mmCIF file of the C-alpha atoms, coordinates in Angstrom:
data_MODEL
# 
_entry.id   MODEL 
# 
loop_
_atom_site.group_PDB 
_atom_site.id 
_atom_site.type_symbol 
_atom_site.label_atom_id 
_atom_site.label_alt_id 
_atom_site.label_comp_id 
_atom_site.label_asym_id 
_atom_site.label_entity_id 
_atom_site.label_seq_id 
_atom_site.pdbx_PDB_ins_code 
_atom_site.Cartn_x 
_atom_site.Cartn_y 
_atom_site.Cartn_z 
_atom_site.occupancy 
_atom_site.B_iso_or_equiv 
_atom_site.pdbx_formal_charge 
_atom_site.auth_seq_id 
_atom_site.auth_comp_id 
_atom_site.auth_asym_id 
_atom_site.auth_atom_id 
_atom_site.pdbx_PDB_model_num 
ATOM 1   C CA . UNK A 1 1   ? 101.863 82.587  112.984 1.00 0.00 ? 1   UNK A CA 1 
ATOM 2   C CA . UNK A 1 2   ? 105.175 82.727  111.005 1.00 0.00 ? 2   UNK A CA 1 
ATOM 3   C CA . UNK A 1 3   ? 104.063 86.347  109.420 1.00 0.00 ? 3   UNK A CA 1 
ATOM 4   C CA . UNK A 1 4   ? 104.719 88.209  112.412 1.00 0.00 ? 4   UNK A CA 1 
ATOM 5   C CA . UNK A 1 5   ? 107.721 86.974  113.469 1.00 0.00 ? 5   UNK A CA 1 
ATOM 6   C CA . UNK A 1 6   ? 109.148 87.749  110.142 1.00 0.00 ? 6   UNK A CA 1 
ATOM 7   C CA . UNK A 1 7   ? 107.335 91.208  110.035 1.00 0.00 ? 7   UNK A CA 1 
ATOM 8   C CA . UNK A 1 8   ? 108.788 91.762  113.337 1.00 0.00 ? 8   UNK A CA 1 
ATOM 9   C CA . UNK A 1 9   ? 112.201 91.118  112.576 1.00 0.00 ? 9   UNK A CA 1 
ATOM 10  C CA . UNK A 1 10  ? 112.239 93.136  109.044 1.00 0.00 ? 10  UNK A CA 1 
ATOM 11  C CA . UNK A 1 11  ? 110.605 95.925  110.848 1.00 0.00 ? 11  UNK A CA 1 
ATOM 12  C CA . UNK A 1 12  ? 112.853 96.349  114.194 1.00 0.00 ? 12  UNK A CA 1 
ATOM 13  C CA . UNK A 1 13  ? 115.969 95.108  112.681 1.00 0.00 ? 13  UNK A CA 1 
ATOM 14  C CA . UNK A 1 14  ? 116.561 98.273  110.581 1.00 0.00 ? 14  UNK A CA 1 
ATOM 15  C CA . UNK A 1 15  ? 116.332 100.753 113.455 1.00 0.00 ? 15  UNK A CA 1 
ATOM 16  C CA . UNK A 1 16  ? 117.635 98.302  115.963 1.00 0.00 ? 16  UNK A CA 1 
ATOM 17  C CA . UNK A 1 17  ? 120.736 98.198  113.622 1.00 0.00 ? 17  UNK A CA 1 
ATOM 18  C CA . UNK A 1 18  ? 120.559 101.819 112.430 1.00 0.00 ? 18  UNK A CA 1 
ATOM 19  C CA . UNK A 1 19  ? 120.119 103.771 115.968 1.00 0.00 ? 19  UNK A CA 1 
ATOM 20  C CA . UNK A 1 20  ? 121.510 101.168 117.902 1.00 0.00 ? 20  UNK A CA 1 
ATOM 21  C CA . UNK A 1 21  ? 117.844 101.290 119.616 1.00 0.00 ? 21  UNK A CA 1 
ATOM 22  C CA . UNK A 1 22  ? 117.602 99.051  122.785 1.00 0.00 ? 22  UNK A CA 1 
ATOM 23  C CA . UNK A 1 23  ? 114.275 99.243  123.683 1.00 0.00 ? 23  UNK A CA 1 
ATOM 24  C CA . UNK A 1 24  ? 114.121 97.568  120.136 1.00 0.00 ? 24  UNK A CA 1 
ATOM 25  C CA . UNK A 1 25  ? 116.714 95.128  120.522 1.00 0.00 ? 25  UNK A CA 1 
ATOM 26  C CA . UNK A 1 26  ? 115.638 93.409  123.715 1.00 0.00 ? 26  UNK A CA 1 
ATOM 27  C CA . UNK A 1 27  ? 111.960 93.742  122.616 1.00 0.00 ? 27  UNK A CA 1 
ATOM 28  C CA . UNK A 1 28  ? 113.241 91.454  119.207 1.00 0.00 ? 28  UNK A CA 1 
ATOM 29  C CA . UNK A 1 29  ? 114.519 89.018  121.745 1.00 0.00 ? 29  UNK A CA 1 
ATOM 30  C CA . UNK A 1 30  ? 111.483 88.730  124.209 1.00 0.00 ? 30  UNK A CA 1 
ATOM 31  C CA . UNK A 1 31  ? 109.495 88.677  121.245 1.00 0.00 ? 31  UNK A CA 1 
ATOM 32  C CA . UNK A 1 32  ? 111.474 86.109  119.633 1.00 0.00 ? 32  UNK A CA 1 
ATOM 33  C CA . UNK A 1 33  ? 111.679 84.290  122.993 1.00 0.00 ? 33  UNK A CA 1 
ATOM 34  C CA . UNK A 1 34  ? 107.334 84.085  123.540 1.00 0.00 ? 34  UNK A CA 1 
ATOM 35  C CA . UNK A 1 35  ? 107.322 82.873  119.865 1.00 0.00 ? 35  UNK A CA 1 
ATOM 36  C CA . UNK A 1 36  ? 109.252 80.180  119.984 1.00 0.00 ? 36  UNK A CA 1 
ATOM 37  C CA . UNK A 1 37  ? 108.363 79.072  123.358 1.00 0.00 ? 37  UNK A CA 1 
ATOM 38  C CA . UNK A 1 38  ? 105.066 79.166  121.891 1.00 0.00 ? 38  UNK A CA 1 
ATOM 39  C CA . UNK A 1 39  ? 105.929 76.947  119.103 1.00 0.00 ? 39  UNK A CA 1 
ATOM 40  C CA . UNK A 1 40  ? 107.947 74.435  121.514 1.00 0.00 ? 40  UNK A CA 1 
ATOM 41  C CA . UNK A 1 41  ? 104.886 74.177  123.974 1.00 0.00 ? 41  UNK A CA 1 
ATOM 42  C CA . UNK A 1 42  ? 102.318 73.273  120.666 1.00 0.00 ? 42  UNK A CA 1 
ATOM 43  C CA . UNK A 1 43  ? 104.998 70.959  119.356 1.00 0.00 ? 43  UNK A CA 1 
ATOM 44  C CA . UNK A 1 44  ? 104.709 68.828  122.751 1.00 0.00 ? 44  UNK A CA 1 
ATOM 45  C CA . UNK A 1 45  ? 100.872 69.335  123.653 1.00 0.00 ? 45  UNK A CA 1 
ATOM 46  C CA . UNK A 1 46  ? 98.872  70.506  120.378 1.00 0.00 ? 46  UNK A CA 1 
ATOM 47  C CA . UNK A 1 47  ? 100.980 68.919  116.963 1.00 0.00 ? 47  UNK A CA 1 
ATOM 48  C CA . UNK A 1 48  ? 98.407  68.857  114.807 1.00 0.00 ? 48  UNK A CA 1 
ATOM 49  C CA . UNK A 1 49  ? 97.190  72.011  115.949 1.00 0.00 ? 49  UNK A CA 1 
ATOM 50  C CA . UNK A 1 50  ? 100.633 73.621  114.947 1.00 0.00 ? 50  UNK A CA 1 
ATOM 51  C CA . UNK A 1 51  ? 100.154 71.953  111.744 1.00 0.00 ? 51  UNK A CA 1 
ATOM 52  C CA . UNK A 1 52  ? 96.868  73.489  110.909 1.00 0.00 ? 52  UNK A CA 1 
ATOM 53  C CA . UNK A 1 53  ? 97.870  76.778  112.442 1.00 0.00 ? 53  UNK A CA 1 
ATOM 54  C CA . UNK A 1 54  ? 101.659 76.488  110.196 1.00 0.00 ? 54  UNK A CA 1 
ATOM 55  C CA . UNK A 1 55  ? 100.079 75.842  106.981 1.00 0.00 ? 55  UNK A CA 1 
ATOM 56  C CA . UNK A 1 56  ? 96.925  76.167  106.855 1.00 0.00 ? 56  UNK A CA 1 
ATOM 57  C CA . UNK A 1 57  ? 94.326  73.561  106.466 1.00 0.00 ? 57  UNK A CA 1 
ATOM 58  C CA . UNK A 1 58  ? 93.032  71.610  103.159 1.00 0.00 ? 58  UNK A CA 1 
ATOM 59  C CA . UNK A 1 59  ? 90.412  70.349  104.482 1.00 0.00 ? 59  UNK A CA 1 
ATOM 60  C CA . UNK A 1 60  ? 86.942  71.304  105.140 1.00 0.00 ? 60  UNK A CA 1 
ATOM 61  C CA . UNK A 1 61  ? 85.110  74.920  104.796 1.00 0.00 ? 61  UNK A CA 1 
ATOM 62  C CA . UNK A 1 62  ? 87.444  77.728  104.246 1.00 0.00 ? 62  UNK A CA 1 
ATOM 63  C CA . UNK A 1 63  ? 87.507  80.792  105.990 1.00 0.00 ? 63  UNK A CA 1 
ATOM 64  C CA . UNK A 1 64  ? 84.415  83.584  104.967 1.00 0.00 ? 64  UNK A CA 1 
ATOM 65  C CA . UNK A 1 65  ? 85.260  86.164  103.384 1.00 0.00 ? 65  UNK A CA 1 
ATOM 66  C CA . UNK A 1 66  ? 85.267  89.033  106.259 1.00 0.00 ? 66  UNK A CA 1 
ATOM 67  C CA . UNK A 1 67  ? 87.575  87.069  108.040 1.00 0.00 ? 67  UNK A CA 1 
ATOM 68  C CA . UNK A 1 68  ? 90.399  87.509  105.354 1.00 0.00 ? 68  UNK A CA 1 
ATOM 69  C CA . UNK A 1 69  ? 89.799  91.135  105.447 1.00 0.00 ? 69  UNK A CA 1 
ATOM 70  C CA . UNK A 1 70  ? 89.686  91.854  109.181 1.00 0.00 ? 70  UNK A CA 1 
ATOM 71  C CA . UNK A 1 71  ? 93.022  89.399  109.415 1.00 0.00 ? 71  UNK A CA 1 
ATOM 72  C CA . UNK A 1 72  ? 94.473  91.969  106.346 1.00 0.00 ? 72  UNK A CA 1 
ATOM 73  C CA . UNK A 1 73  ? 93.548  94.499  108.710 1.00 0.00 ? 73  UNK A CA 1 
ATOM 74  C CA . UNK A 1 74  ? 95.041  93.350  111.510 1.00 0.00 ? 74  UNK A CA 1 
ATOM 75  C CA . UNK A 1 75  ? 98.236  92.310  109.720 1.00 0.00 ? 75  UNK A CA 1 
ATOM 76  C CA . UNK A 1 76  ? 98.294  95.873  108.753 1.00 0.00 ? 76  UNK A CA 1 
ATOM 77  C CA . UNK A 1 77  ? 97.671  98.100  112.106 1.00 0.00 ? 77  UNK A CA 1 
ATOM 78  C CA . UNK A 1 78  ? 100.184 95.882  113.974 1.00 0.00 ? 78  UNK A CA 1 
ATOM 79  C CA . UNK A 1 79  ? 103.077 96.392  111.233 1.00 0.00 ? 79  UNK A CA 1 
ATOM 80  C CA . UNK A 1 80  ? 102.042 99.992  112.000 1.00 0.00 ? 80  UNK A CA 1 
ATOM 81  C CA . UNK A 1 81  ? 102.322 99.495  115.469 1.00 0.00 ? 81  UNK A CA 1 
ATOM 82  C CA . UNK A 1 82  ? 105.958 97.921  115.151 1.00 0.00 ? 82  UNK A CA 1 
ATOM 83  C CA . UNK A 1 83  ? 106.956 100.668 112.056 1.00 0.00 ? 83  UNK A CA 1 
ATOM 84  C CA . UNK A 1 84  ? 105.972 103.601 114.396 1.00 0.00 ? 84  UNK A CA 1 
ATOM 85  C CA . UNK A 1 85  ? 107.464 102.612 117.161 1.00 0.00 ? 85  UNK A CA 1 
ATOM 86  C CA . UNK A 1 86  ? 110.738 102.553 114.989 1.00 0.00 ? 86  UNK A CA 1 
ATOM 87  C CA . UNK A 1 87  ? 110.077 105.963 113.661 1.00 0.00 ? 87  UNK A CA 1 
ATOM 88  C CA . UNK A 1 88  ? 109.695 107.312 116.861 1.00 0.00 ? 88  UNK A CA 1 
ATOM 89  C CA . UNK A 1 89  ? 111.451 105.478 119.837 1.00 0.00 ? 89  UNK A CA 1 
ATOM 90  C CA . UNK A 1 90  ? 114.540 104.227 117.143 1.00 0.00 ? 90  UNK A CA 1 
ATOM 91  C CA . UNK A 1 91  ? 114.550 107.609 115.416 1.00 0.00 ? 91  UNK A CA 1 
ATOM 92  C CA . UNK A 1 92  ? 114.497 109.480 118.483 1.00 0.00 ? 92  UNK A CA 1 
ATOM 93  C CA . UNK A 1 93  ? 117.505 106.939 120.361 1.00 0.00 ? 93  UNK A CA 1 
ATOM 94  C CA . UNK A 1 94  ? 114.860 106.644 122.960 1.00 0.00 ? 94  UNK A CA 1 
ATOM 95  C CA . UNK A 1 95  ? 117.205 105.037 126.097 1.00 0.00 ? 95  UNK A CA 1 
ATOM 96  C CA . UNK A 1 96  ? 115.928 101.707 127.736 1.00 0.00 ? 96  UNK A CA 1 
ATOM 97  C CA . UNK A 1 97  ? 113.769 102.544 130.825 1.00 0.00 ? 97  UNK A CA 1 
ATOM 98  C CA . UNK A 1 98  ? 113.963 99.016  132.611 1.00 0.00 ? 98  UNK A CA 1 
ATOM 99  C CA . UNK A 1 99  ? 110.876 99.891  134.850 1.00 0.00 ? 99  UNK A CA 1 
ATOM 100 C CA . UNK A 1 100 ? 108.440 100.260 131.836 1.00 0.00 ? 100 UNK A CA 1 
ATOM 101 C CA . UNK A 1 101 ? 110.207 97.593  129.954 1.00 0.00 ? 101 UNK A CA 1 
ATOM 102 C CA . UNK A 1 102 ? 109.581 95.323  132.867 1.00 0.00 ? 102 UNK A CA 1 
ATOM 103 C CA . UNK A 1 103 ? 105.841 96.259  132.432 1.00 0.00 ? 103 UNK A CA 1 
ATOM 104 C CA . UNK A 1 104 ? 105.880 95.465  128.954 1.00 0.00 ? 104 UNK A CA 1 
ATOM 105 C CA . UNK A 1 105 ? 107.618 92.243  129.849 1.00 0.00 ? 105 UNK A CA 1 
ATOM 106 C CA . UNK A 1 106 ? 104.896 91.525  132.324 1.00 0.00 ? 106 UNK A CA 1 
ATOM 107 C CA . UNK A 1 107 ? 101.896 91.879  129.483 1.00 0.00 ? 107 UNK A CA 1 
ATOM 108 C CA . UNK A 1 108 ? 103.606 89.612  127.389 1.00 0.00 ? 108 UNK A CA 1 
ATOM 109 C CA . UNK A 1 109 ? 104.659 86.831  129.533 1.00 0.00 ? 109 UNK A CA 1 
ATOM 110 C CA . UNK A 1 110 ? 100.920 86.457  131.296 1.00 0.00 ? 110 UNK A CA 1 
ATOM 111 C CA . UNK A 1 111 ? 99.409  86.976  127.488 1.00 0.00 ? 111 UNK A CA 1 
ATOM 112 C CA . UNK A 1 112 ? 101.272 84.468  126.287 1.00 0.00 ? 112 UNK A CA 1 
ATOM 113 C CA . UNK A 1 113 ? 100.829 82.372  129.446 1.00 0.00 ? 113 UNK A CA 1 
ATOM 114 C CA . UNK A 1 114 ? 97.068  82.793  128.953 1.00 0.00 ? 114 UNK A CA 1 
ATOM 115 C CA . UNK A 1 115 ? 97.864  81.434  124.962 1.00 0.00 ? 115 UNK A CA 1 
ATOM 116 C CA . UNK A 1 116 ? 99.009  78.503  125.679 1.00 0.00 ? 116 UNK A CA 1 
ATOM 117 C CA . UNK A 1 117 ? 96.222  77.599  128.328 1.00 0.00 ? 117 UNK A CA 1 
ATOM 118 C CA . UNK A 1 118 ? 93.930  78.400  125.345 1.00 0.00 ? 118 UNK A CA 1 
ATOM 119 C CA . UNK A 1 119 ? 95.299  76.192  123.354 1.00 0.00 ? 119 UNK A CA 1 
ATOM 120 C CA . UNK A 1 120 ? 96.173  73.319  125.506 1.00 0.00 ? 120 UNK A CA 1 
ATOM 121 C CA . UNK A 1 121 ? 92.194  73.929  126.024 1.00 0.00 ? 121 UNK A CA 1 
ATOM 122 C CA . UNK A 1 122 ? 91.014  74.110  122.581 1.00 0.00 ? 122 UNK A CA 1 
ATOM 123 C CA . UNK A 1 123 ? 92.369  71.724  120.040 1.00 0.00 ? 123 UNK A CA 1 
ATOM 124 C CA . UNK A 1 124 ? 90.679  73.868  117.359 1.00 0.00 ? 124 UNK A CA 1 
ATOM 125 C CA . UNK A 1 125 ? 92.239  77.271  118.251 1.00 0.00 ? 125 UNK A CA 1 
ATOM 126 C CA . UNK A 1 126 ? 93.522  78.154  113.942 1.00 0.00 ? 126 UNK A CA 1 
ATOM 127 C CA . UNK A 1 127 ? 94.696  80.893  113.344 1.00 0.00 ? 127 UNK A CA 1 
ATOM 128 C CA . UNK A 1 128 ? 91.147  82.157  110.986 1.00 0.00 ? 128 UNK A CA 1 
ATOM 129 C CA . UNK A 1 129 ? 88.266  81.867  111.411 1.00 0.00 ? 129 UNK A CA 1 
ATOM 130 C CA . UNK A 1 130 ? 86.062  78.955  109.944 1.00 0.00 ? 130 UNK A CA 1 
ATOM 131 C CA . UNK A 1 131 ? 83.760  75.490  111.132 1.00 0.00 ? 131 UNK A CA 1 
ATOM 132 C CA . UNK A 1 132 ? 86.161  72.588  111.495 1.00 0.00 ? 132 UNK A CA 1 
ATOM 133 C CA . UNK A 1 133 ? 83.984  70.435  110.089 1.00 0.00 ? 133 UNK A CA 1 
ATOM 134 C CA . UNK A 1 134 ? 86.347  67.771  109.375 1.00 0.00 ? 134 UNK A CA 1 
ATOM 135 C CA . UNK A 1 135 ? 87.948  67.846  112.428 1.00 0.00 ? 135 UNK A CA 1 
ATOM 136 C CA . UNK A 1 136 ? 84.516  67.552  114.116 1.00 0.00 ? 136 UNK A CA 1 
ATOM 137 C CA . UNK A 1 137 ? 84.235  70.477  115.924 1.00 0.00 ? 137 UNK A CA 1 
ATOM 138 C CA . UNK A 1 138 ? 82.615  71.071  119.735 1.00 0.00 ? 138 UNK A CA 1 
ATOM 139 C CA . UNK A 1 139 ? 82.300  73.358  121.700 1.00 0.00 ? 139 UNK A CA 1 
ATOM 140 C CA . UNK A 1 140 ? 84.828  74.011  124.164 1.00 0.00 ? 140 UNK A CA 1 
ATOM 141 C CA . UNK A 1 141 ? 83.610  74.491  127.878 1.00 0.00 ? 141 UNK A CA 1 
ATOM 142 C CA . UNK A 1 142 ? 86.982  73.363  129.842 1.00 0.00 ? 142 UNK A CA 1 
ATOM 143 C CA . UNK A 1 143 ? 89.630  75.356  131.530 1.00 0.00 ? 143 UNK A CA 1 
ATOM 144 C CA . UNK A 1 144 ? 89.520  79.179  130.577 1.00 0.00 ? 144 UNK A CA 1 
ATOM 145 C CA . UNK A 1 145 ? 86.623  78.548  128.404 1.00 0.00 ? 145 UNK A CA 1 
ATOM 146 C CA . UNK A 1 146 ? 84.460  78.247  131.477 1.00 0.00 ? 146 UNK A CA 1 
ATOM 147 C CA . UNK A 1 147 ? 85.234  81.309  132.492 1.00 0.00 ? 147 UNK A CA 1 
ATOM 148 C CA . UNK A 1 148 ? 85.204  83.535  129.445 1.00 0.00 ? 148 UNK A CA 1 
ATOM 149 C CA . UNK A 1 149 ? 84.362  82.363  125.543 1.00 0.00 ? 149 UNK A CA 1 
ATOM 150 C CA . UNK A 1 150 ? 87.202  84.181  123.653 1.00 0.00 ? 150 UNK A CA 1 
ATOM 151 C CA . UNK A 1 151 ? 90.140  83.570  126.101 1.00 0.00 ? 151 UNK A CA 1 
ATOM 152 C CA . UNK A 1 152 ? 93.110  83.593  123.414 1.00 0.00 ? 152 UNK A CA 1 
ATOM 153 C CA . UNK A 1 153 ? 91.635  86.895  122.377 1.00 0.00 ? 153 UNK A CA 1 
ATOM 154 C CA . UNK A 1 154 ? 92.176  88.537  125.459 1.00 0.00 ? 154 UNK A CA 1 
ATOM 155 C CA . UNK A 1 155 ? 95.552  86.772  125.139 1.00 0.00 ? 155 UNK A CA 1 
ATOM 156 C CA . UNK A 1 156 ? 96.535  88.828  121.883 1.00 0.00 ? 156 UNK A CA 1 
ATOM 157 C CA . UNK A 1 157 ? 95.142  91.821  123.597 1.00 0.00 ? 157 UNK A CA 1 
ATOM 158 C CA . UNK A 1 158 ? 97.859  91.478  126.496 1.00 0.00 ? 158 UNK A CA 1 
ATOM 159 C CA . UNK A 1 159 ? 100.127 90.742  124.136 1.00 0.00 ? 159 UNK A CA 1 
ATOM 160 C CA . UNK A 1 160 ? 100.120 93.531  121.597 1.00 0.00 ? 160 UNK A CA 1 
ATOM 161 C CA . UNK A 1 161 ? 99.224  95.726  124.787 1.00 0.00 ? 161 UNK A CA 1 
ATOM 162 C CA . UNK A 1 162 ? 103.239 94.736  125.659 1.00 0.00 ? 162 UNK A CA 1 
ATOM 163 C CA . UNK A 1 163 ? 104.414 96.246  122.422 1.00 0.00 ? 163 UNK A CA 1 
ATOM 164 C CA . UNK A 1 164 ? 104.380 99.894  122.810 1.00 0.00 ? 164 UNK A CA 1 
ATOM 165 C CA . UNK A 1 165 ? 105.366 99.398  126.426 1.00 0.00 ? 165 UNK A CA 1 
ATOM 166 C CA . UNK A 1 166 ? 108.465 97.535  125.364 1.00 0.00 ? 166 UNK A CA 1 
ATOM 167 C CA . UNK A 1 167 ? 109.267 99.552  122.611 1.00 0.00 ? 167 UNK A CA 1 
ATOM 168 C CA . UNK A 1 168 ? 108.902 103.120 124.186 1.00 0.00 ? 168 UNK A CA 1 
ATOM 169 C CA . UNK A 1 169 ? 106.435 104.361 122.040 1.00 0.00 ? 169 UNK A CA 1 
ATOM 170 C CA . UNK A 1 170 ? 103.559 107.272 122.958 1.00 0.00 ? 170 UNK A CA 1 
ATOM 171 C CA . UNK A 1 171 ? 102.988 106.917 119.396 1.00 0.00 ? 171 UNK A CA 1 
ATOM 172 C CA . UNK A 1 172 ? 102.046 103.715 118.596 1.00 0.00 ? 172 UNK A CA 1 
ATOM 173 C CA . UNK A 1 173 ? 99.030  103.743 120.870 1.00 0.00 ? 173 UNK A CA 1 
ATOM 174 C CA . UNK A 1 174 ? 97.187  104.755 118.383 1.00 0.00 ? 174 UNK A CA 1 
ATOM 175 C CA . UNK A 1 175 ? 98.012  101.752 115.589 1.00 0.00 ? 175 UNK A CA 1 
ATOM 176 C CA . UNK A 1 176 ? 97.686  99.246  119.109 1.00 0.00 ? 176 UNK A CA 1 
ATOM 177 C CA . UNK A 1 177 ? 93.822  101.152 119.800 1.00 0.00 ? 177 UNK A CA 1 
ATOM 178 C CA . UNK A 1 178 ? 93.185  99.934  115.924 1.00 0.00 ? 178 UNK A CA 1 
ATOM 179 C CA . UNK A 1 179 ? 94.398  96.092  116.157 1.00 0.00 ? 179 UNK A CA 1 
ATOM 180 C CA . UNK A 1 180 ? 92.148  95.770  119.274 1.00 0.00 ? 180 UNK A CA 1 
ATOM 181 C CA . UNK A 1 181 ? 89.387  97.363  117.812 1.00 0.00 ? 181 UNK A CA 1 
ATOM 182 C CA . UNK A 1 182 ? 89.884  95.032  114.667 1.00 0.00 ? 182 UNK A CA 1 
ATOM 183 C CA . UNK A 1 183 ? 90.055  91.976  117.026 1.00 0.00 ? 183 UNK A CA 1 
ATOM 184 C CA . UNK A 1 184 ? 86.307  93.300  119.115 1.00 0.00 ? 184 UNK A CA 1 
ATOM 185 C CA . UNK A 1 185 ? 84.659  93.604  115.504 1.00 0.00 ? 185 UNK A CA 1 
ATOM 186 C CA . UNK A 1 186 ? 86.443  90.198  114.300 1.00 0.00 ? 186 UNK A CA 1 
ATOM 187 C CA . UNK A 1 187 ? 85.325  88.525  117.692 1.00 0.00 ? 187 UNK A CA 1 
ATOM 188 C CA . UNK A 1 188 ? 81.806  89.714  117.519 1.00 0.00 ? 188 UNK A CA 1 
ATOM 189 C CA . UNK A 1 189 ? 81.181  88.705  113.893 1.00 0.00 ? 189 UNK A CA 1 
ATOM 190 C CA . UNK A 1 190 ? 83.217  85.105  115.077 1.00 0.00 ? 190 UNK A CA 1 
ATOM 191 C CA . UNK A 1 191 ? 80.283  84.703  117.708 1.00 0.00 ? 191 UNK A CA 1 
ATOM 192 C CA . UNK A 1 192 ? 77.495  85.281  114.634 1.00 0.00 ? 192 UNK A CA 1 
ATOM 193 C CA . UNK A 1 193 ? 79.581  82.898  112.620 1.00 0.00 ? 193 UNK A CA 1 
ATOM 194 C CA . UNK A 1 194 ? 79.890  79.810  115.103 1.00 0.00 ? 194 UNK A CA 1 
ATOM 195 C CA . UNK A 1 195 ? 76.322  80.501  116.761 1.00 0.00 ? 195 UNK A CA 1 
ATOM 196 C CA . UNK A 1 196 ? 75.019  80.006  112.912 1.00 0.00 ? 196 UNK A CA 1 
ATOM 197 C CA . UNK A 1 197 ? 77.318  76.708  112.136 1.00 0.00 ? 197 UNK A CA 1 
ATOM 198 C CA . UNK A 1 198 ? 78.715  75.136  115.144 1.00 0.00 ? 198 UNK A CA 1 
ATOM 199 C CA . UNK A 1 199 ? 75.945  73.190  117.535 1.00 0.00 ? 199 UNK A CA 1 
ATOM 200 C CA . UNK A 1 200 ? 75.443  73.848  120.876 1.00 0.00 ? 200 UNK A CA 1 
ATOM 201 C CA . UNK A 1 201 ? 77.244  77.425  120.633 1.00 0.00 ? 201 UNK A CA 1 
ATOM 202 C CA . UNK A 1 202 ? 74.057  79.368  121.347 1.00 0.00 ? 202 UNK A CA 1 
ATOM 203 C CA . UNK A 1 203 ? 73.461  77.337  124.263 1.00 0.00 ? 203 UNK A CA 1 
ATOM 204 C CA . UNK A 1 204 ? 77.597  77.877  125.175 1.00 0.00 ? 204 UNK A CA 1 
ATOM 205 C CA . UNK A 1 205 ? 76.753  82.087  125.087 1.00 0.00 ? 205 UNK A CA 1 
ATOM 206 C CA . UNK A 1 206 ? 74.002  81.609  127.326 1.00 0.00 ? 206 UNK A CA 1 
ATOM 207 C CA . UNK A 1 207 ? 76.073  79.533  129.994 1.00 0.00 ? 207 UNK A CA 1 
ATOM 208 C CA . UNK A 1 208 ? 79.340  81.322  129.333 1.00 0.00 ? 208 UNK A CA 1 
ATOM 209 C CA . UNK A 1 209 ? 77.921  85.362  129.373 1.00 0.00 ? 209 UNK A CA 1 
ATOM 210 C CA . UNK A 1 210 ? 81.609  87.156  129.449 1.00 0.00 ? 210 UNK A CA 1 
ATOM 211 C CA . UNK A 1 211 ? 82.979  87.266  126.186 1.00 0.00 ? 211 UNK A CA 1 
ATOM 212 C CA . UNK A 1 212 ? 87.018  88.466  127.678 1.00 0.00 ? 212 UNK A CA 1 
ATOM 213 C CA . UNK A 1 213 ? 86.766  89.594  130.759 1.00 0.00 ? 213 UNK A CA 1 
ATOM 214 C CA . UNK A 1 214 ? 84.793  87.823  134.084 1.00 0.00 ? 214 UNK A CA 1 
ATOM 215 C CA . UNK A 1 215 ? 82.162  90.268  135.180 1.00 0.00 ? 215 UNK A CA 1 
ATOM 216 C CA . UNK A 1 216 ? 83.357  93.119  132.864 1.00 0.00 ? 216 UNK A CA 1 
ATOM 217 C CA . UNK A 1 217 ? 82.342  91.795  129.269 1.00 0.00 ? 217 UNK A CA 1 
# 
């Protein structure tokens, strides 16, 4: 997903290099580490995957039109999550506390763990939303698909759940509260989508009952 990398890096940069923030710096670099990890372990496992999820796809149905505006959304509340943070924690030369860092650390290494399981999973993990009919798109029962049917969504949950954690911010809870909420509504209307267009997905909900979280929901 090159637009967050890049909207992390305009974002942080200019506080990192203004306030000398930590939290921010090392947060840039963990960040910068996951991503390109991520892009390393697609490369080797999922390279058409990367392709599709890099530049898009030509091919096939394109993505409705909700899904454009709930990934606007998104784009949005997590650039506020990353500008607040600045505001406060790099206005405020908010000191490093390793112990919460370490937290932060923690959310992002098992989220992005949890990514890549996803996607070694499920060849047709894009980044929007839309039926892969060229590609000839299942469903996908195997690894943490069994389990749960929107595993790389709790992924990005854990993930973004890292930011304000590594960054030191109180105050960008509230932008964080907004992306998740934008990812429930986006996977909810996702279920709607696939049960309508992709066979066997009704069936999937019925075997499959958690949506993120075994037991919980």
């Amino acid at each position: 997903m090159p637009w967050f990398p890049l909207a992390a890096i305009v974002t942080l940069a200019i506080p990192v290099s203004i306030f000398e923030w930590v939290p921010g710096h090392y947060c840039l670099r963990a960040l910068g580490l996951s991503w390109f990890a991520t892009i390393a372990f697609l490369a080797a496992t999922q390279p058409a995957l990367l392709r599709r999820r890099s530049l898009g796809s030509n091919q096939g149905p394109s993505s409705p039109q909700w899904d454009g505006r709930l990934f606007r959304l998104l784009q949005g509340n997590l650039w506020l999550v990353l500008a607040v943070a600045g505001w406060q924690s790099g206005w405020g030369a908010i000191a490093l506390d390793p112990e919460v860092f370490a937290v932060g650390g923690g959310f992002l290494l098992l989220g992005t763990l949890l990514l890549w399981s996803s996607l070694y999973s499920n060849s047709f993990f894009e980044t929007r939303v839309r039926y892969q009919q060229e590609q000839d798109q299942r469903v996908i029962e195997s690894g943490l698909y069994g389990w749960v049917r929107h595993p790389g969504y709790f992924a990005m949950i854990l993930m973004l759940t890292s930011l304000p954690l590594m960054l030191h911010s109180s105050a960008a809870i509230l932008p964080w509260g907004l992306c998740v909420a934008v990812l429930v509504v986006r996977l909810q209307r996702e279920e709607s989508y696939l049960e309508t267009h992709l066979s066997g997905y009704k069936e999937y909900r019925a075997k499959v009952p958690f949506r993120l979280i075994p037991l919980v929901w």
